[in-house]
Coordinates of C-alpha atoms in Angstrom, one line a residue:
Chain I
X1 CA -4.1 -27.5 -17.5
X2 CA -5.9 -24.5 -16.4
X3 CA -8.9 -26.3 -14.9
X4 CA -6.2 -28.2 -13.0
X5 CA -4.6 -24.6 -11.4
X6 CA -7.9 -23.3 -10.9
X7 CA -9.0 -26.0 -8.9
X8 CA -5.8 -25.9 -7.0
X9 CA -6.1 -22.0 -6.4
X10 CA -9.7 -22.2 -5.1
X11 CA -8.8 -25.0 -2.6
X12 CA -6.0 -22.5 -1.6
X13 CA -7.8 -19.7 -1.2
X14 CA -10.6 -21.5 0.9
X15 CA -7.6 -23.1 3.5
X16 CA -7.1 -18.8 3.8
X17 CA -10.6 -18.4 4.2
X18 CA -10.6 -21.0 7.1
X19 CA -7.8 -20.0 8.3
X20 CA -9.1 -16.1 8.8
X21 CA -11.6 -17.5 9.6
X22 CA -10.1 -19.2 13.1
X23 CA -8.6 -16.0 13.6
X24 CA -11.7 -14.3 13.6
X25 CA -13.2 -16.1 16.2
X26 CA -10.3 -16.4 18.3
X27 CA -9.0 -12.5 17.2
X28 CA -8.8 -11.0 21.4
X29 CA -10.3 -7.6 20.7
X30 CA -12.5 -6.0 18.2
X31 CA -10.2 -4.3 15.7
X32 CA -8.7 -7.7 15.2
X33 CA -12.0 -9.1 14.0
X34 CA -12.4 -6.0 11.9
X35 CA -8.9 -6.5 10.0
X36 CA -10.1 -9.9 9.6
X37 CA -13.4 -8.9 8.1
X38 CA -11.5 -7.0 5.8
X39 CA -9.3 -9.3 4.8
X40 CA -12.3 -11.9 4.0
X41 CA -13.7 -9.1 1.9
X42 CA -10.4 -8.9 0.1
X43 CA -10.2 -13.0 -0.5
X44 CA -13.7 -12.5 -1.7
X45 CA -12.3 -10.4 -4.4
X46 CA -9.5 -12.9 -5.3
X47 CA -12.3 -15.4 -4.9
X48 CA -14.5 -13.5 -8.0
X49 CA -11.8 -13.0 -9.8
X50 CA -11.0 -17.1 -9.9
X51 CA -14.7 -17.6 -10.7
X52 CA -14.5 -15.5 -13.2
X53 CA -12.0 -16.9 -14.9
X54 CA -13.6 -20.4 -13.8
X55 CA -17.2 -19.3 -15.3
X56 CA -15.8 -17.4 -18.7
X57 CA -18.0 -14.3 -17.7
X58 CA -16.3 -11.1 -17.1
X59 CA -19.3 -9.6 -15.6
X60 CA -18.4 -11.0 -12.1
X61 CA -15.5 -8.3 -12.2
X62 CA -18.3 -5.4 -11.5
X63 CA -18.9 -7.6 -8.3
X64 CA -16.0 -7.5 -7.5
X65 CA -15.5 -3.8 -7.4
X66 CA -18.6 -2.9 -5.6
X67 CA -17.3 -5.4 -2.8
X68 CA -14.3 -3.9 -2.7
X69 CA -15.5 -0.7 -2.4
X70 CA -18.1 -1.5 0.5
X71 CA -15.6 -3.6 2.4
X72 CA -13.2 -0.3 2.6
X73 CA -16.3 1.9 3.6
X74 CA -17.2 -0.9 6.4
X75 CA -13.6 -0.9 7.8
X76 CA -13.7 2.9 7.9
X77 CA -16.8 2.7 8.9
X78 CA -16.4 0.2 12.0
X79 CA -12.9 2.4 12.5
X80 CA -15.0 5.1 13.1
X81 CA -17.5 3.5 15.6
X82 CA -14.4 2.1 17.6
X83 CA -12.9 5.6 17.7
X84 CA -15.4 7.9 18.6
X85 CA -18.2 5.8 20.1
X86 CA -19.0 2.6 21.5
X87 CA -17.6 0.3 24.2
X88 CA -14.0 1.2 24.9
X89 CA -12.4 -1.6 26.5
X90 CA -13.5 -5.2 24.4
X91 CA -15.5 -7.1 26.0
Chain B
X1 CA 1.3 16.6 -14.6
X2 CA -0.2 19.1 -16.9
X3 CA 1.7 17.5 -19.3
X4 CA 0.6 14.2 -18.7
X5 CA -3.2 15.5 -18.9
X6 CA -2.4 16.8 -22.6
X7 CA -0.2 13.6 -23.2
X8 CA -3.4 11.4 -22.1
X9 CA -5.9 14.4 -24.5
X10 CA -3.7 13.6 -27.4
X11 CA -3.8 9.6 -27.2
X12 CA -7.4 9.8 -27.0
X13 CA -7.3 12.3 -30.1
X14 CA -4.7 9.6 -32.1
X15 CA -7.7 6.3 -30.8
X16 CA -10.6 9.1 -32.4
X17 CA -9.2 9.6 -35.2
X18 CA -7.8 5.9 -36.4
X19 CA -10.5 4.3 -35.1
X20 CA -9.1 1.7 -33.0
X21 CA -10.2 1.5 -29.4
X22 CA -8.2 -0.7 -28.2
X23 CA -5.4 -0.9 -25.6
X24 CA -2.7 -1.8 -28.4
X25 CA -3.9 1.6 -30.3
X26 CA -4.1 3.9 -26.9
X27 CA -0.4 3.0 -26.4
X28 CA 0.6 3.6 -29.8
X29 CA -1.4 7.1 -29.3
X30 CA 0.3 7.8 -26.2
X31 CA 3.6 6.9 -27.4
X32 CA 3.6 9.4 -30.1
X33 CA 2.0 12.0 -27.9
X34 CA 4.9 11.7 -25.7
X35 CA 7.1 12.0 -28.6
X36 CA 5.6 14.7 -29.9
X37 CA 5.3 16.9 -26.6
X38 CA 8.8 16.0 -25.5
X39 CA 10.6 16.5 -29.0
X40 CA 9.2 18.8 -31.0
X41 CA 7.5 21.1 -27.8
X42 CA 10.7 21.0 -25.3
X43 CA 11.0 24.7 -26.1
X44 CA 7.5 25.4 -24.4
X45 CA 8.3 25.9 -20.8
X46 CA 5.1 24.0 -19.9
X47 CA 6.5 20.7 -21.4
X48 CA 10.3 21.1 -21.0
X49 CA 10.7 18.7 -18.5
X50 CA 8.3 16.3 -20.0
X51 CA 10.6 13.8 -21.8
X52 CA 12.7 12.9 -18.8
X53 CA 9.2 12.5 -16.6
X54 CA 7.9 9.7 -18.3
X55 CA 10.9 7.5 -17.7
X56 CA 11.0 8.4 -14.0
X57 CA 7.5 7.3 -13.7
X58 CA 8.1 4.6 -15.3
X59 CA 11.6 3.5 -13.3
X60 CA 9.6 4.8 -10.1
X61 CA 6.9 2.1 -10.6
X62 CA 9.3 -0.8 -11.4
X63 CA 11.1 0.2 -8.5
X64 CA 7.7 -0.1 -6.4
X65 CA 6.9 -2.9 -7.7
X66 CA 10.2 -4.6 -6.9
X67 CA 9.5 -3.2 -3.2
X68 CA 6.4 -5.0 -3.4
X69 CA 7.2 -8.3 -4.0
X70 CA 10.2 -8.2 -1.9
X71 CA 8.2 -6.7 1.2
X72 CA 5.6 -9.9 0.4
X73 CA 8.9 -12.7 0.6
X74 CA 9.6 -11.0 3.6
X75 CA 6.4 -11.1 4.7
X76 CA 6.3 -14.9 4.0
X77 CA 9.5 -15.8 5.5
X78 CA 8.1 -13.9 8.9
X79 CA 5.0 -15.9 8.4
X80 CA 6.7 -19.2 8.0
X81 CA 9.5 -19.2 10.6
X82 CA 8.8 -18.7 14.4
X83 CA 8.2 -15.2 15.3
X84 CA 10.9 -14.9 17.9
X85 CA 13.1 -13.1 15.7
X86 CA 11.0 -10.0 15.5
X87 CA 12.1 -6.8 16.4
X88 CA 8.5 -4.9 16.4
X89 CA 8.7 -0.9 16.8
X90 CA 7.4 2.1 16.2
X91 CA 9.2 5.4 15.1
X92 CA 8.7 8.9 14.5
X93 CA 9.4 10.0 10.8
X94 CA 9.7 13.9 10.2
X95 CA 8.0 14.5 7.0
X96 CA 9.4 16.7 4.2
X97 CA 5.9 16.1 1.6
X98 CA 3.5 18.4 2.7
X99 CA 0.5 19.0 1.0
X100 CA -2.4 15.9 1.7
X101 CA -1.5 14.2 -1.6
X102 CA 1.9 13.6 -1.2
X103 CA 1.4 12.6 2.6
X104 CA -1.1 10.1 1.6
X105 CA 1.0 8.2 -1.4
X106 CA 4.0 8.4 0.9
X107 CA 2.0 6.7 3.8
X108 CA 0.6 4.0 1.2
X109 CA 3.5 3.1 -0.3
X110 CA 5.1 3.0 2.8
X111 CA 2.5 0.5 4.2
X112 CA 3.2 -1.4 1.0
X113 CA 7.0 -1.8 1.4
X114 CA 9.6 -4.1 3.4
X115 CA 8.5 -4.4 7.0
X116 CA 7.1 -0.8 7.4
X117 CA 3.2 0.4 7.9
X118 CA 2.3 4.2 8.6
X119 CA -0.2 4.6 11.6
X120 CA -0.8 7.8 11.9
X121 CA 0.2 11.6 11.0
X122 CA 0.6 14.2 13.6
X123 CA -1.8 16.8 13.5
X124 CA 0.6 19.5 12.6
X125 CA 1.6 17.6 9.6
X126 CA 5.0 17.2 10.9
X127 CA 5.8 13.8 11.5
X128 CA 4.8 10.2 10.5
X129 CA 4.4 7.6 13.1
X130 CA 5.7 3.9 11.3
X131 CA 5.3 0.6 12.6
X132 CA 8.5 -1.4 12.0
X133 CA 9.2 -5.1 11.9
X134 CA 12.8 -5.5 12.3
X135 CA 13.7 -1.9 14.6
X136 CA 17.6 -2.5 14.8
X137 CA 18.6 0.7 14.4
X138 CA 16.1 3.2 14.1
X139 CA 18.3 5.9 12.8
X140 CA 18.7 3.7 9.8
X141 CA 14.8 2.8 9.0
X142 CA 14.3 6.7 9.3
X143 CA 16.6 7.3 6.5
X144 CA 15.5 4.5 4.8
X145 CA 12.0 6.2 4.8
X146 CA 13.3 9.4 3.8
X147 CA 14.9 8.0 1.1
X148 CA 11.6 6.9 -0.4
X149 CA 10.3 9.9 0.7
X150 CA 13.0 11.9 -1.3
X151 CA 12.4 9.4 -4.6
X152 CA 8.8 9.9 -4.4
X153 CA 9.3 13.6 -4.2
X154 CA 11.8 14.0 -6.8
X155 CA 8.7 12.6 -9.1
X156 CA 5.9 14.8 -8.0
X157 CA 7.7 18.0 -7.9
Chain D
X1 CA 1.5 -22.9 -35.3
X2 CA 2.4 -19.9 -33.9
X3 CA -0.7 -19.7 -32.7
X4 CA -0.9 -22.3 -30.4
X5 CA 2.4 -21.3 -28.9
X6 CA 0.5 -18.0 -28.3
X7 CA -2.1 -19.2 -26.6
X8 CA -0.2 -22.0 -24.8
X9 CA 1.8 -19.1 -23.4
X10 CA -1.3 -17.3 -22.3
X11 CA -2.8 -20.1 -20.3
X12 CA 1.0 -21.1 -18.6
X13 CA 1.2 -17.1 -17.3
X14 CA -2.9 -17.1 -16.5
X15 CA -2.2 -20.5 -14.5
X16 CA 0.8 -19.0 -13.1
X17 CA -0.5 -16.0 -11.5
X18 CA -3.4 -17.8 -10.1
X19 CA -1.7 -19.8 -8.4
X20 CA 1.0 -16.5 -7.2
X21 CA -2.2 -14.9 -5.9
X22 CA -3.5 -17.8 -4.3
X23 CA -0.5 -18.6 -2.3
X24 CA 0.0 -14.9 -1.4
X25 CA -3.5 -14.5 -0.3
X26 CA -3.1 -18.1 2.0
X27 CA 0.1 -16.3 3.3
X28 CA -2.1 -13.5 4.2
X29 CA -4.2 -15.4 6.6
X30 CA -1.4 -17.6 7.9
X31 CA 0.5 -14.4 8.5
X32 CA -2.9 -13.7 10.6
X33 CA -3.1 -16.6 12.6
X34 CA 0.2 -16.1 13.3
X35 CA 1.2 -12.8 14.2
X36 CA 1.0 -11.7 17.7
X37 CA -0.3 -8.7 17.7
X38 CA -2.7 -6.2 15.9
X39 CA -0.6 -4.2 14.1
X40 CA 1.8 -7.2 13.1
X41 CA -1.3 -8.6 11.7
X42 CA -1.9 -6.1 9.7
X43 CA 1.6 -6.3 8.0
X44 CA 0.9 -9.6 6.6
X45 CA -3.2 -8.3 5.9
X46 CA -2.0 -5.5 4.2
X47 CA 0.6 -6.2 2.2
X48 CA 0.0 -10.2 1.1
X49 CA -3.6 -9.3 0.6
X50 CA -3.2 -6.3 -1.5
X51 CA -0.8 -8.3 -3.6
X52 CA -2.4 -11.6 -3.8
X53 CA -5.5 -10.2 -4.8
X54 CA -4.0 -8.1 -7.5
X55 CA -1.7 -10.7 -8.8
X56 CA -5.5 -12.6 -9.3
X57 CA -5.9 -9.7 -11.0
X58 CA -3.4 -9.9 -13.6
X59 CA -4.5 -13.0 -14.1
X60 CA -7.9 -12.5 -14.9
X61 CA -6.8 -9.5 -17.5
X62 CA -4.5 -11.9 -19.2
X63 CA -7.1 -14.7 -19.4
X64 CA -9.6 -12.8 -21.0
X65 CA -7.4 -10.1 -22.9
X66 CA -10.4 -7.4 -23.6
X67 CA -9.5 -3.8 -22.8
X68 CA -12.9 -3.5 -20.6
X69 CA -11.4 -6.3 -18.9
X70 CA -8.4 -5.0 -18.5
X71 CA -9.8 -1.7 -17.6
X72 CA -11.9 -3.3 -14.5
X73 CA -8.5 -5.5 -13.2
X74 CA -6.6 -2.8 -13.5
X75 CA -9.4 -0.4 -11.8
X76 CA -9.9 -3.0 -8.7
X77 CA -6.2 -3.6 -8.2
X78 CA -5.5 0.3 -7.8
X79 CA -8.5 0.7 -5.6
X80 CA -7.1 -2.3 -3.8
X81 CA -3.8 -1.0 -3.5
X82 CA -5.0 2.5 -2.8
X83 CA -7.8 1.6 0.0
X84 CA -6.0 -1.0 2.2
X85 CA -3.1 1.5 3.5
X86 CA -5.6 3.7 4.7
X87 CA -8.0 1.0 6.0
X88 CA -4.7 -0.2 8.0
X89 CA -4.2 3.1 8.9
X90 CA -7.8 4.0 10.5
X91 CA -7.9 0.6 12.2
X92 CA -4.7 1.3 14.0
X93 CA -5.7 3.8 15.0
X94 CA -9.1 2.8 16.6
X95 CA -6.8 -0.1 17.9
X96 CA -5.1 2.5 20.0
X97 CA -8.1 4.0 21.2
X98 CA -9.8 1.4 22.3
X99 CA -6.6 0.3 24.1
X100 CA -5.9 -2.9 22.0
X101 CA -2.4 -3.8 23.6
X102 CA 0.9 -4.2 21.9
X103 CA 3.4 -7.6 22.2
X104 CA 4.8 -7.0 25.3
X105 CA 8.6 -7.5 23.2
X106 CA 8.0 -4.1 21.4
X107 CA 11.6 -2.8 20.9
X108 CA 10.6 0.8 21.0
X109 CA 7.5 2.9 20.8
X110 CA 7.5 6.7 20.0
X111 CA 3.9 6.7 19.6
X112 CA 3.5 6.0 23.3
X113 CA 1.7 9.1 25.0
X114 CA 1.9 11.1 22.0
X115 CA -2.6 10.7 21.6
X116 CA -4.8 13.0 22.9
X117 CA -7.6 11.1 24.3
X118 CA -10.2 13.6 25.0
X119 CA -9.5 16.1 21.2
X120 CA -8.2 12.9 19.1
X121 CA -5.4 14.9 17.8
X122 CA -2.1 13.5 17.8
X123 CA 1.1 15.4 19.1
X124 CA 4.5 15.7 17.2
X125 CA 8.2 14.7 19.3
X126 CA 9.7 17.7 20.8
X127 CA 12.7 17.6 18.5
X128 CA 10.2 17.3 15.6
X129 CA 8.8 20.5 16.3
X130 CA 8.9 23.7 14.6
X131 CA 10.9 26.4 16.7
X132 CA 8.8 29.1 15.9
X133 CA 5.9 29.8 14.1
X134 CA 6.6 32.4 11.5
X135 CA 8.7 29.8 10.0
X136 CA 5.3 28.3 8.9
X137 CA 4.6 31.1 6.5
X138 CA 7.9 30.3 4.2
X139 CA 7.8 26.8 2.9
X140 CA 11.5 25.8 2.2
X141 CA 12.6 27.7 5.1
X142 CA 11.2 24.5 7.9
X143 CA 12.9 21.9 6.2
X144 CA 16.0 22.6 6.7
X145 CA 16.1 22.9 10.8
X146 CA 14.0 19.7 11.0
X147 CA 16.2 17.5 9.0
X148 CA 19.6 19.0 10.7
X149 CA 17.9 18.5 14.3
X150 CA 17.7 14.9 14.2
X151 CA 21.4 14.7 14.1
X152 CA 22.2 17.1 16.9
X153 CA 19.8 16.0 19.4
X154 CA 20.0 12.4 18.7
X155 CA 21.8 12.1 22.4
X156 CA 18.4 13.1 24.2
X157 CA 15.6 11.2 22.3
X158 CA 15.6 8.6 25.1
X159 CA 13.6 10.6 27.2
X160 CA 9.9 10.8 25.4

């Protein structure tokens, strides 16, 4: 039974993935893209957490973690650029 | 939360001593720490509040939690029905938490409720600037805020 | 016997919360594609995506059932939880800097004008503001004129 689910979650999760995905390249101005980045970082997470599961090896979870922490730092980090530097009308 | 630092000191004491790292023996350990600071300590001003803290924590993150999952139906029903119903706004919030910690839970759990996200705080710490989904009445999202403000408050102070 | 009803349960709640997060993190995209603005799609990224990915969590804690297990779910879910508010919040906030525009049926902004563009600070609503500033120095004492003053002014707060 759980196979089944999994299977059905991961085909789930990658329709989001696409689906950010079209937003990203359509997304009109740069902070969009950067919220969709974001949230690819988070599906990511959701993504090792299925494998995980999938695989039987809990190791994956450290991965998991670390991405989630560098994701944050990129969107604060991108935040930052927009803010203070950089072009100021999208191009 | 000094008592919740001893509370935590005391459950890691009970896992020491028995043995049993494991999250089953951690509870039992915190259990009885609470028990035993909130009984047998309520005289010790430190601690005197202690017993009815727990509970409150504990009804404060069921009532988050409950928040959460109805702000995420919400979400789906915006997601899933045309968006010509939305009432997007934004609204000045005057802010009674002041110090950074309380500002930045109240801002988080605000993004993390019913059709609310905090964009920014004033520089003079003032007020907080929320995004609204459905702005009917903005008199009545502000006190909807400060009534999770208050609740949130009532559990740090 | 029991057992197996045990573990039965386990596997039904693991499957159950996979497929939970799943769906919530699919609404989190949709909700992106969808929305028409910045800020709205941040609503559905923030919330749905915090969620989702925790409820994935859950899942994974309750699969394996270790306490270091546990310990990491629990860890990334907080972080999770804790990080994407304020990732929301700094993005917004380049998004107004940069001049990302708004849906053009925004019922009301207060935010409008209220940036400095040149310092970066950000000013309060005059009926926000303190009235004097040795009020500052006694903390209870502010509180109580800026929750009364909503009510009286409430008349004028058209003008910005």
């Amino acid at each position: 039974m759980i196979d089944i689910v999994l299977w059905i979650s991961l085909a789930i999760m990658c329709i989001a993935l696409v689906v950010t995905f079209i937003r990203l390249v359509l997304g009109p101005t740069l902070p969009d893209r950067v919220v969709m980045l974001e949230l690819m970082a988070l599906l990511s997470v959701a993504f090792i957490g299925l494998y995980s599961i999938k695989s039987g090896h809990s190791a994956f979870l450290d991965v998991a973690l670390v991405l989630a922490l560098t994701a944050f730092l990129a969107a604060i980090g991108f935040a930052r650029y927009l803010e203070k530097g950089g072009l100021h009308d999208d191009d | 939360m000094n008592g919740l630092t001893w509370n935590i000191m005391l459950a890691l004491i009970w896992v020491g001593m028995t043995g049993n790292f494991t999250g089953s023996g951690m509870a039992i350990g915190f259990l009885l720490g609470y028990l035993l600071l909130g009984v047998t300590l309520r005289d010790v001003p430190r601690f005197s509040g202690y017993i009815r803290k727990v509970p409150r924590v504990v009804r404060f993150v069921f009532f988050f939690l409950r928040e959460l999952v109805v702000s995420n139906l919400r979400v789906a029903y915006d997601v899933l029905t045309p968006t010509d119903y939305m009432r997007p706004g934004v609204i000045a919030v005057p802010l009674d938490a002041h110090t950074d910690g309380e500002i930045t839970l109240l801002a988080n759990m605000i993004s993390l409720t019913p059709g609310s996200l905090s964009l920014d705080v004033s520089t003079d710490r003032r007020v907080l600037y929320v995004h609204m989904m459905y702005l009917d009445d903005p008199e009545q999202a502000r006190e909807q805020i400060k009534y999770f403000e208050s609740r949130l408050l009532e559990l740090l102070r | 016997m029991t057992t197996d009803y045990v573990t039965f349960g386990l596997e039904l709640a693991t499957a159950v919360f996979m497929l939970v997060g799943a769906l919530f993190m699919l609404l989190a995209g949709l909700g992106a594609l969808r929305m028409p603005d910045l800020l709205m799609r941040m609503h559905a990224t923030t919330k749905a995506g915090a969620l989702g990915s925790g409820v994935i969590m859950v899942a994974v804690a309750i699969h394996f059932g270790e306490a270091g297990v546990t310990t990491r779910a629990v860890a990334i879910t907080l972080f999770i939880m804790l990080t994407s508010p304020v990732a929301a919040h700094v993005i917004a906030r380049a998004g107004y800097f940069t001049g990302t525009p708004m849906w053009s049926r925004i019922v009301r902004d207060e935010l409008k004008g209220k940036y400095d563009r040149d310092n970066h600070t950000l000013d309060t609503p005059p009926r926000y503001k303190l009235k004097a500033t040795a009020d500052e120095s006694t903390a209870p004492a502010p509180d109580a004129p800026s929750e009364s003053q909503p009510e009286k002014q409430k008349p004028d707060d058209s003008t910005p």
